[in-house]
mmCIF file of C-alpha atoms in Angstrom:
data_model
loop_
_atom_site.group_PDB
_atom_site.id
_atom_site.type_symbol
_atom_site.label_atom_id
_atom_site.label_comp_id
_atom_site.label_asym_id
_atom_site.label_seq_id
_atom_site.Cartn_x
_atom_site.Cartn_y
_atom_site.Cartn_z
ATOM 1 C CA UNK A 1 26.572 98.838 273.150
ATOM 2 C CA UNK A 2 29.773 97.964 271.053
ATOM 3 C CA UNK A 3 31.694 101.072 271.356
ATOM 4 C CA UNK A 4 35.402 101.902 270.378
ATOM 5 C CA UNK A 5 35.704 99.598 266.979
ATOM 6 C CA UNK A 6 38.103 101.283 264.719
ATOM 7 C CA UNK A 7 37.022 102.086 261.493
ATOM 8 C CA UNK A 8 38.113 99.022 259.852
ATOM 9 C CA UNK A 9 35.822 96.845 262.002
ATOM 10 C CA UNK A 10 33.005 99.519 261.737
ATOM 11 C CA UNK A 11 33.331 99.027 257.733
ATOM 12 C CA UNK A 12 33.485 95.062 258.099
ATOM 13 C CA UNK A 13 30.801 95.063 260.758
ATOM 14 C CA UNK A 14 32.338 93.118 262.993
ATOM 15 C CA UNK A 15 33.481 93.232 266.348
ATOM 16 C CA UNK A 16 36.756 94.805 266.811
ATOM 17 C CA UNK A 17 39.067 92.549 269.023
ATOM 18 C CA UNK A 18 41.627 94.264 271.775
ATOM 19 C CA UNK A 19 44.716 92.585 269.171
ATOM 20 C CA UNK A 20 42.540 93.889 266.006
ATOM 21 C CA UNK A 21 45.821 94.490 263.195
ATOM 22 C CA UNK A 22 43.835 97.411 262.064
ATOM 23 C CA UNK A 23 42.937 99.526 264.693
ATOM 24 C CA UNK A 24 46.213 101.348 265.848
ATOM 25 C CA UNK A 25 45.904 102.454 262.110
ATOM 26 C CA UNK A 26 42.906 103.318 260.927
ATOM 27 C CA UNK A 27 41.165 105.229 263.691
ATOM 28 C CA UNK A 28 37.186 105.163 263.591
ATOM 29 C CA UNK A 29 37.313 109.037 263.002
ATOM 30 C CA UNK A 30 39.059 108.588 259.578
ATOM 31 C CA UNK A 31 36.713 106.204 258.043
ATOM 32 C CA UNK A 32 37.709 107.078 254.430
ATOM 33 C CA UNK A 33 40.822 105.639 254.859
ATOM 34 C CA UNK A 34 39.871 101.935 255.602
ATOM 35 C CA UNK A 35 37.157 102.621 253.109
ATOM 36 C CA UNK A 36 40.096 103.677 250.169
ATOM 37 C CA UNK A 37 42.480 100.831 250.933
ATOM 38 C CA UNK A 38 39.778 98.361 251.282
ATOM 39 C CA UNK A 39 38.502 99.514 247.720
ATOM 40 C CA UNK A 40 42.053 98.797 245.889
ATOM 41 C CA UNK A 41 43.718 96.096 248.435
ATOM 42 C CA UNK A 42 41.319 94.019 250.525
ATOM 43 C CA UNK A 43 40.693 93.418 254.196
ATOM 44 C CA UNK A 44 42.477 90.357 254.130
ATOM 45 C CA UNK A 45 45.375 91.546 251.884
ATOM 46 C CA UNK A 46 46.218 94.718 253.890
ATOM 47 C CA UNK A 47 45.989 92.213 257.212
ATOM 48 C CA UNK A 48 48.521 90.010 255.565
ATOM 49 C CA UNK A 49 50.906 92.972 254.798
ATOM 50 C CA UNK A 50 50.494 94.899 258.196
ATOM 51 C CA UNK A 51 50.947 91.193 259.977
ATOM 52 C CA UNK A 52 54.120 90.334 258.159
ATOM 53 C CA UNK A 53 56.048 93.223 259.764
ATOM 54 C CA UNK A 54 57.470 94.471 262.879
ATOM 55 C CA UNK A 55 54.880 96.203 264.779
ATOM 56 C CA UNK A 56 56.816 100.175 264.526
ATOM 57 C CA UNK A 57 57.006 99.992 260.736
ATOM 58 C CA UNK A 58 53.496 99.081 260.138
ATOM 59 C CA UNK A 59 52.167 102.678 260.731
ATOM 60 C CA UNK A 60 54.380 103.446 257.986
ATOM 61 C CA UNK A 61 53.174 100.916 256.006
ATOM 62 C CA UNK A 62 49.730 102.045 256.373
ATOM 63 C CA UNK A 63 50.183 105.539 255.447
ATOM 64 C CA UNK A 64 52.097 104.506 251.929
ATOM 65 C CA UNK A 65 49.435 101.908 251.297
ATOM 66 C CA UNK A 66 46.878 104.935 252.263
ATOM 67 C CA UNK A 67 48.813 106.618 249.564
ATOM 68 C CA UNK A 68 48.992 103.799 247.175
ATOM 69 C CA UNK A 69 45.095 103.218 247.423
ATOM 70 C CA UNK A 70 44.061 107.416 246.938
ATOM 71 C CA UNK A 71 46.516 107.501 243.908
ATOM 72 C CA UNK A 72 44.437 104.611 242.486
ATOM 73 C CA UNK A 73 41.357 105.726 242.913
ATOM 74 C CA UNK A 74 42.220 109.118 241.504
ATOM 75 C CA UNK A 75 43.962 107.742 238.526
ATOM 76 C CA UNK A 76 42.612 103.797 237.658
ATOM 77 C CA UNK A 77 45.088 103.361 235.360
ATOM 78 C CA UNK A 78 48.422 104.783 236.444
ATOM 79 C CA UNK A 79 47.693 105.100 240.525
ATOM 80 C CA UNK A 80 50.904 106.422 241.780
ATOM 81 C CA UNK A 81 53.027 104.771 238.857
ATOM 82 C CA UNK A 82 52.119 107.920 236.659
ATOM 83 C CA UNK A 83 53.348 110.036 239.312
ATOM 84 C CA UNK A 84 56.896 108.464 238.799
ATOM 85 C CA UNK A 85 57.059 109.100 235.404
ATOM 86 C CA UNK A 86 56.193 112.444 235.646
ATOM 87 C CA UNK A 87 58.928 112.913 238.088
ATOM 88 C CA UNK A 88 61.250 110.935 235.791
ATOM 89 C CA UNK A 89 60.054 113.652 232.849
ATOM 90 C CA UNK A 90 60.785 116.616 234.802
ATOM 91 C CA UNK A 91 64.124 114.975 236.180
ATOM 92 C CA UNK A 92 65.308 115.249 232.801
ATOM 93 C CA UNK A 93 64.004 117.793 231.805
ATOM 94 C CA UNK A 94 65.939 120.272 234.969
ATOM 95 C CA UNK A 95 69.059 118.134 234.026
ATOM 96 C CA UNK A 96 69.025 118.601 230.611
ATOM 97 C CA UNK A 97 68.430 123.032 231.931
ATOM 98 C CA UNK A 98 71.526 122.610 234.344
ATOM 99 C CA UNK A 99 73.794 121.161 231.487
ATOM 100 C CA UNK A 100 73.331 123.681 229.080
ATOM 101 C CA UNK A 101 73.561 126.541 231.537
ATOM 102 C CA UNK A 102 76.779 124.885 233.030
ATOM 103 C CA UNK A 103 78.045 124.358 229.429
ATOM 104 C CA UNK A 104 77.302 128.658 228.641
ATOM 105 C CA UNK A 105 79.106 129.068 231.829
ATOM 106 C CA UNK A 106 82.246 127.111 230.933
ATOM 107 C CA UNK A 107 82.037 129.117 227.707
ATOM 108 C CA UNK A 108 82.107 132.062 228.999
ATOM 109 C CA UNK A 109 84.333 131.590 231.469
ATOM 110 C CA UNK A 110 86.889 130.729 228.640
ATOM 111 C CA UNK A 111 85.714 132.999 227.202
ATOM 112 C CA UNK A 112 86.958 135.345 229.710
ATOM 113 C CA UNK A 113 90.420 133.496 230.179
ATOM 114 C CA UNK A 114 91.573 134.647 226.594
ATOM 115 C CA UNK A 115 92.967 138.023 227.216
ATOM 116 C CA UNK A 116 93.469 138.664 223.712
ATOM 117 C CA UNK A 117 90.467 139.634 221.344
ATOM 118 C CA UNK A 118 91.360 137.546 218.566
ATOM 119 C CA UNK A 119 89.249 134.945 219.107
ATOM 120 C CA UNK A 120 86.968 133.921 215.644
ATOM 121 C CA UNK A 121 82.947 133.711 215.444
ATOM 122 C CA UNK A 122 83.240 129.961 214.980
ATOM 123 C CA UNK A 123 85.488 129.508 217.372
ATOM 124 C CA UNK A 124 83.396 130.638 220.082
ATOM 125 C CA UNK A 125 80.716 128.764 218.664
ATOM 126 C CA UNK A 126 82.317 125.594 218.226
ATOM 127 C CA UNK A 127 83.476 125.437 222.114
ATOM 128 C CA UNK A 128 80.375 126.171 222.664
ATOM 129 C CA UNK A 129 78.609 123.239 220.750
ATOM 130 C CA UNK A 130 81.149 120.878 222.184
ATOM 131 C CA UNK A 131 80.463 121.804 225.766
ATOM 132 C CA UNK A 132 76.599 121.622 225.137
ATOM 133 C CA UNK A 133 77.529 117.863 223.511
ATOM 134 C CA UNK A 134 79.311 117.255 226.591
ATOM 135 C CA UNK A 135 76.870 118.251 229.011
ATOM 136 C CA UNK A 136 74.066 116.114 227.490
ATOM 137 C CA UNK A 137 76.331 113.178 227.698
ATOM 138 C CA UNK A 138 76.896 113.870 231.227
ATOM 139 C CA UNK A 139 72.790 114.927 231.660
ATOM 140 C CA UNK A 140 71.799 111.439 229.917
ATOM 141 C CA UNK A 141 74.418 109.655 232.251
ATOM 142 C CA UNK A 142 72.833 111.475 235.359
ATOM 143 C CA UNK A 143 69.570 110.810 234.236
ATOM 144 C CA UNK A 144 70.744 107.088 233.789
ATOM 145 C CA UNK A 145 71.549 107.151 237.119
ATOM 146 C CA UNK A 146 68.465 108.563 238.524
ATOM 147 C CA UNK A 147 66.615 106.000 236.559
ATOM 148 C CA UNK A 148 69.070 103.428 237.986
ATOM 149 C CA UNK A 149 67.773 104.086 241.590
ATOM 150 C CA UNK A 150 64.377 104.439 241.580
ATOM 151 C CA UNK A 151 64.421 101.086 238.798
ATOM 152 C CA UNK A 152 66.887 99.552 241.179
ATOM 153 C CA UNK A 153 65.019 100.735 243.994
ATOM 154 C CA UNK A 154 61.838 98.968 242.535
ATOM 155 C CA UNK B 1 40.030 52.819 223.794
ATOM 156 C CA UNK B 2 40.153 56.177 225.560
ATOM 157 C CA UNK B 3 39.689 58.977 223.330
ATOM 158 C CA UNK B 4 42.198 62.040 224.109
ATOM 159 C CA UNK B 5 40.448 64.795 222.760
ATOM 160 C CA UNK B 6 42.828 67.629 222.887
ATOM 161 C CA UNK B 7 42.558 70.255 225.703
ATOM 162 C CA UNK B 8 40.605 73.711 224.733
ATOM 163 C CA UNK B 9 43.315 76.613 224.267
ATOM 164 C CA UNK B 10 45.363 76.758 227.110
ATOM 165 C CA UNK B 11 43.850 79.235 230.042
ATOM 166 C CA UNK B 12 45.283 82.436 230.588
ATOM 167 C CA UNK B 13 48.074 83.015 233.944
ATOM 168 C CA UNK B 14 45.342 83.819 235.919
ATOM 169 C CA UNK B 15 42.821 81.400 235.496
ATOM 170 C CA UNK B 16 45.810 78.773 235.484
ATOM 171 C CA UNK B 17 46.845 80.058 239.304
ATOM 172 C CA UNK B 18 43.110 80.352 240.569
ATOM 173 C CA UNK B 19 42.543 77.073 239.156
ATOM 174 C CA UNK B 20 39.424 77.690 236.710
ATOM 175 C CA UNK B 21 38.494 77.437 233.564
ATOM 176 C CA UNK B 22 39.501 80.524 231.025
ATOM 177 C CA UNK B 23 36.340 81.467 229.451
ATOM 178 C CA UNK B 24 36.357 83.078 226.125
ATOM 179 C CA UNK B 25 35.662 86.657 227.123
ATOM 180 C CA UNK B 26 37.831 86.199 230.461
ATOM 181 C CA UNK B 27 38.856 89.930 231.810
ATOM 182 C CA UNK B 28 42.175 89.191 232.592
ATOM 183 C CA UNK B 29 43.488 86.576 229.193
ATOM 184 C CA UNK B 30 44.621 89.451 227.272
ATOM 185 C CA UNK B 31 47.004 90.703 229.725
ATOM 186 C CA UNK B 32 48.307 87.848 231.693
ATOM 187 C CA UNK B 33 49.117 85.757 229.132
ATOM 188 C CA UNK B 34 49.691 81.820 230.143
ATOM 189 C CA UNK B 35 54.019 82.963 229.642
ATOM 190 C CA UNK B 36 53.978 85.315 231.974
ATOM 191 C CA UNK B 37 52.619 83.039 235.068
ATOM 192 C CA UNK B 38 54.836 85.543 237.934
ATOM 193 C CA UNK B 39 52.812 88.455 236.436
ATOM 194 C CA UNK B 40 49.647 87.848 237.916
ATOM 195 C CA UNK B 41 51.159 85.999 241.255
ATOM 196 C CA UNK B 42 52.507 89.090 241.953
ATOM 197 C CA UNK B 43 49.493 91.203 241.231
ATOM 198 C CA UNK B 44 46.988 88.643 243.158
ATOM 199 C CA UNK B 45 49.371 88.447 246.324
ATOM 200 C CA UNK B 46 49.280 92.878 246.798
ATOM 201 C CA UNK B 47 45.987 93.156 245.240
ATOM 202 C CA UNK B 48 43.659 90.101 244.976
ATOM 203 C CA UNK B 49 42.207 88.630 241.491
ATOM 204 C CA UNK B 50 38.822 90.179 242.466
ATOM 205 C CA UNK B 51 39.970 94.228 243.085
ATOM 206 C CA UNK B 52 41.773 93.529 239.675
ATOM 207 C CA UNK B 53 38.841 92.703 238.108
ATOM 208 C CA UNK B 54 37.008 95.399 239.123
ATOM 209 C CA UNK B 55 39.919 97.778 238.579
ATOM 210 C CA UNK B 56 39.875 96.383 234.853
ATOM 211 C CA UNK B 57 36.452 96.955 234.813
ATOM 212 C CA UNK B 58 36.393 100.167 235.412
ATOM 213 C CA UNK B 59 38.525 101.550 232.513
ATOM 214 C CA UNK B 60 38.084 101.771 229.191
ATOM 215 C CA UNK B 61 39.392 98.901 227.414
ATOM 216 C CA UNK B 62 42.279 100.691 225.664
ATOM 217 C CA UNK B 63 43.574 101.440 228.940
ATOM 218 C CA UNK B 64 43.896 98.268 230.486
ATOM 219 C CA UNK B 65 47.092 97.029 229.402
ATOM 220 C CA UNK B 66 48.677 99.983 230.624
ATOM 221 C CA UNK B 67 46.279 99.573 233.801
ATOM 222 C CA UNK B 68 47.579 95.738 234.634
ATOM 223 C CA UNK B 69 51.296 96.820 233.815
ATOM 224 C CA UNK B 70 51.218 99.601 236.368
ATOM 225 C CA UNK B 71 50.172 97.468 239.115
ATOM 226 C CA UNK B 72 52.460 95.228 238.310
ATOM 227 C CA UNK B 73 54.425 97.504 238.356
ATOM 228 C CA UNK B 74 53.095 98.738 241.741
ATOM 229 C CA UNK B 75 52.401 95.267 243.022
ATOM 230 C CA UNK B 76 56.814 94.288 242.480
ATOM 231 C CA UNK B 77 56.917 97.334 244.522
ATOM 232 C CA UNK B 78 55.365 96.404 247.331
ATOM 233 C CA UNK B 79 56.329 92.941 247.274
ATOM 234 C CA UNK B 80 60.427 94.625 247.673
ATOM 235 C CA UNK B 81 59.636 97.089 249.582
ATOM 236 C CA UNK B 82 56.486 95.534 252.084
ATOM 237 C CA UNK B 83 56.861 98.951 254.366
ATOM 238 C CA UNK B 84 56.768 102.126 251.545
ATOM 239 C CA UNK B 85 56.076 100.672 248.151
ATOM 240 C CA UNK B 86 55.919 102.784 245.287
ATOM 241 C CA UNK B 87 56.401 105.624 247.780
ATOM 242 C CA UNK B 88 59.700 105.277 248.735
ATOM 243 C CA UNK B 89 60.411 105.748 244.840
ATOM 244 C CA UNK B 90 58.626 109.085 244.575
ATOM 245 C CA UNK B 91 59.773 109.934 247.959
ATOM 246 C CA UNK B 92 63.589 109.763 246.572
ATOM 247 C CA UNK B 93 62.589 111.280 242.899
ATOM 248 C CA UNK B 94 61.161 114.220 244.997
ATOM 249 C CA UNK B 95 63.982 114.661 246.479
ATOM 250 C CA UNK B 96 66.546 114.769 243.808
ATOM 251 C CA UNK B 97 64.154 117.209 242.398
ATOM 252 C CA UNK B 98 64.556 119.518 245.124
ATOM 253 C CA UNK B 99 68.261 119.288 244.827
ATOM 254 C CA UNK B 100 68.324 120.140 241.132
ATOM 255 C CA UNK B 101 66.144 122.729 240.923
ATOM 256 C CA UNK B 102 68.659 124.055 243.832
ATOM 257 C CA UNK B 103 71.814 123.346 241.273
ATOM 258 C CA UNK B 104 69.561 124.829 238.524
ATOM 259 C CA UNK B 105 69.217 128.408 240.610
ATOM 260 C CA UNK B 106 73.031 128.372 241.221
ATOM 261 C CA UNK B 107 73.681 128.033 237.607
ATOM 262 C CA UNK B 108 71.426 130.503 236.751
ATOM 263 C CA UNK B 109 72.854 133.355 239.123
ATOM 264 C CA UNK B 110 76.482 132.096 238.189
ATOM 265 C CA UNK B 111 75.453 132.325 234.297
ATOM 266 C CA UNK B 112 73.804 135.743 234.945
ATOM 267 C CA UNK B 113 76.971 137.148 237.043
ATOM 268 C CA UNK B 114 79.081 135.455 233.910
ATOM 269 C CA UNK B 115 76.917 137.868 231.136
ATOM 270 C CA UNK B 116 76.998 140.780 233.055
ATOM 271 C CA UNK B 117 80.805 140.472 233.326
ATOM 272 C CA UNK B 118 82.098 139.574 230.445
ATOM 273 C CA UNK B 119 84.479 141.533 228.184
ATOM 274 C CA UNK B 120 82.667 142.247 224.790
ATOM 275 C CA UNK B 121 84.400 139.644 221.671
ATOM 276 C CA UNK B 122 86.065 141.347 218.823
ATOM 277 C CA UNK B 123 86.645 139.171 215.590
ATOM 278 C CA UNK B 124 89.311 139.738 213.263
ATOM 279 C CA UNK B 125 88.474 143.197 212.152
ATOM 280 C CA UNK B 126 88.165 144.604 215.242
ATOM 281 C CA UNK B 127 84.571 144.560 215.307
ATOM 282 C CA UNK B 128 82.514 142.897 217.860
ATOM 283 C CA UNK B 129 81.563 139.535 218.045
ATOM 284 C CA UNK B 130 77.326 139.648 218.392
ATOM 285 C CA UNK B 131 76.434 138.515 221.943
ATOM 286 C CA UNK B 132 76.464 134.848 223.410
ATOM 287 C CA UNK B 133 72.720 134.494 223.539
ATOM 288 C CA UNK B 134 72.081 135.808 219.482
ATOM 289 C CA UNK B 135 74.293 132.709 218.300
ATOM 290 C CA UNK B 136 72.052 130.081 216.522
ATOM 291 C CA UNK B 137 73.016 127.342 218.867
ATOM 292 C CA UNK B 138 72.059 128.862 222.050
ATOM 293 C CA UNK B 139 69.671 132.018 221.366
ATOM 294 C CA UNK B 140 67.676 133.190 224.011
ATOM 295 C CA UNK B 141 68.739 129.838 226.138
ATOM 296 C CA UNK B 142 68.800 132.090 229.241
ATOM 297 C CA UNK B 143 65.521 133.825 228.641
ATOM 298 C CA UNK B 144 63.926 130.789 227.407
ATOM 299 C CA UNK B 145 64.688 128.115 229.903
ATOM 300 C CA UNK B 146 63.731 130.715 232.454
ATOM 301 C CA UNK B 147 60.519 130.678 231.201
ATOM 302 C CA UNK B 148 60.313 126.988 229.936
ATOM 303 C CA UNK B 149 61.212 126.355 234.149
ATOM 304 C CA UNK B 150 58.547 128.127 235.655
ATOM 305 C CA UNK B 151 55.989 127.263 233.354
ATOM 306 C CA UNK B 152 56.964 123.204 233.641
ATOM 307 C CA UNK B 153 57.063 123.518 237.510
ATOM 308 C CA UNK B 154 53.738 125.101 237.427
ATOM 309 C CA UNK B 155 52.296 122.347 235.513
ATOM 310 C CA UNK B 156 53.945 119.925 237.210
ATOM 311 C CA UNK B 157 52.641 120.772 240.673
ATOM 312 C CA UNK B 158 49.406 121.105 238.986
ATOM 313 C CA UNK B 159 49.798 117.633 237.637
ATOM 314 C CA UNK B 160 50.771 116.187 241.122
ATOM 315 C CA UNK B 161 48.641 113.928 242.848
ATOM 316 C CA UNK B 162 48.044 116.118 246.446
ATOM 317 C CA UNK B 163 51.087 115.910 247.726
ATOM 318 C CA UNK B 164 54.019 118.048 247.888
ATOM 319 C CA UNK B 165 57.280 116.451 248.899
ATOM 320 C CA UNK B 166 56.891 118.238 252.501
ATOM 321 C CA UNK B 167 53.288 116.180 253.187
ATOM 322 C CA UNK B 168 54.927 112.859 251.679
ATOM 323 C CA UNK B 169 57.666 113.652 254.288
ATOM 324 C CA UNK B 170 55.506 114.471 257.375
ATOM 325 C CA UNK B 171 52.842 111.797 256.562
ATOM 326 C CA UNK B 172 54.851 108.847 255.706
ATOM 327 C CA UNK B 173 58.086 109.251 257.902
ATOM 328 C CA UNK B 174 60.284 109.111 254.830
ATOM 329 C CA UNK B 175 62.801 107.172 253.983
ATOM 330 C CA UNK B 176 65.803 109.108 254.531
ATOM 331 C CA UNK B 177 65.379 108.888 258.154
ATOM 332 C CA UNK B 178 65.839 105.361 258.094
ATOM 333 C CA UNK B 179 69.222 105.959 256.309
ATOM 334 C CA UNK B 180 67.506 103.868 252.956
ATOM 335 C CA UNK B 181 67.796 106.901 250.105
ATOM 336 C CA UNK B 182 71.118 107.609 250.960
ATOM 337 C CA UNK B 183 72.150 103.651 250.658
ATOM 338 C CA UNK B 184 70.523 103.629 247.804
ATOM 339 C CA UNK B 185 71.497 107.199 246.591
ATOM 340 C CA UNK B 186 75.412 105.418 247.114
ATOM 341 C CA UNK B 187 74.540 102.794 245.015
#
């Protein structure tokens, strides 16, 4: 009776050696996960990964691969790429939000500072464009950056 | 005399690394063109040639330029990062997410304490000014991003793949721990 193979070597039917790379990570009680990864990456390819580092970061590894592989099967074409840009879109979009309500606020807040109540319609208007002009500099430019981590992260 | 008949039109990247001959209707020529040789190293090293081909086979052809250049995208991911991949990216993007929504609610009550305070604007005939939020340039910015917010955060959860930045966390041991976002985050 072969008993105990983890669900990598259950999938492969094969025997699953006491050293086996796979087992510590894909237990035979989870056999959609081999089964997901194997799909988009290979036997051999997620061996080669898990093998190349230390043995307490490759549990790690497994679960982003694990990740990786469910994001790709969900979504052929984009995997887990889409879900970067959509984080990237809404990035912006909350920046671009915070600047404009941090520009009203420094508009009203000089608006506040002028004791007197001569101040003109365009006046109050024209701060106020130039403070929303600033901001989006300032939003691109923090957007830039955000885009400047996860691209330099990648 | 030997004749040198000229070669057939030069194989694609990938049939030029597996060392075959490109056929005419080969799967892969139109997107790893013969130029572009690191493309499809990359791609075969985190993938394989064969789960790219049936990847590619999968979609519609329309999509699969878009499909190669996301895992190559994916694929120069994994090759920097061997331990989190593409994850560590969303992991981080989450985050700063988090943190501006967090800014974006501090505005807000700031902005709303702001309106409820301040003095009412007379021009120059003592009359007053109309209020902040009627002016062309910024009309109904507080009521309207209000809504525009909740209404993209719904659809953007919606849009999600599974996870909320919480699971990512618990299920992948993120980054942070490690100290990498906020090495990177310094950069």
């Amino acid at each position: 009776m072969i008993s105990g193979r983890c669900a990598a070597c259950k999938y492969l039917r094969r025997r699953c050696p006491s050293d086996c790379i796979f087992s510590p990570y894909f237990p035979s009680n989870v056999p959609q996960r081999f089964a997901c990864v194997h799909r988009i990456y290979g036997a051999s390819n997620v061996a080669k990964m898990l093998q190349q580092l230390p043995a307490h970061l490759r549990a790690e590894a497994a679960n982003s691969l694990y990740y990786e592989a469910q994001s790709r099967t969900q979504d052929p074409v984009y995997g887990c790429v889409g879900v970067i840009s959509l984080l990237h879109q809404q990035i912006h979009s909350v920046e671009s939000q915070l600047a404009k309500t941090e520009a009203e606020i420094a508009v009203l807040n000089s608006l506040a500072q002028e004791p007197a109540a001569q101040i003109q319609e365009n006046e109050v208007e024209a701060t106020f464009n130039n403070f929303l002009l600033e901001q989006d500099i300032i939003a691109s430019r923090r957007f830039s950056h955000s885009t400047y981590i996860s691209s330099n992260f990648i | 005399m030997r004749n040198h008949e000229p070669r057939a039109s030069s194989s694609c990247a990938a049939c030029k690394f597996l060392k075959r001959r490109c056929t005419p209707n080969c799967i892969f020529a139109p997107y790893f063109r013969s130029d572009e040789p690191n493309k499809f190293v990359k791609v075969h090293k985190v993938f394989g040639a064969s789960n790219v081909s049936k990847i590619l086979i999968e979609v519609p052809e329309e999509q699969r330029e878009d499909t190669v250049n996301s895992l190559a995208y994916e694929a120069e991911a994994r090759l920097r990062d061997p331990v989190y991949g593409c994850i560590g990216a969303i992991a981080l993007l989450q985050r700063k997410m988090v943190e501006l929504q967090v800014d974006l609610a501090i505005a807000r009550a700031r902005l709303a304490r702001y309106a409820a305070n301040s003095p009412p604007i007379l021009n120059d005939h003592g009359s007053m000014i109309p209020n902040f939020a009627e002016f062309p340039a910024c009309g109904g910015l507080v009521d309207s991003f209000i809504q525009n917010s909740s209404d993209t955060m719904n659809d953007f959860n919606h849009r999600l793949i599974s996870a909320t930045p919480d699971q990512i966390e618990s299920s992948i041991n993120i980054p942070i721990r490690l100290g990498y976002p906020d090495a990177m985050a310094s950069s």
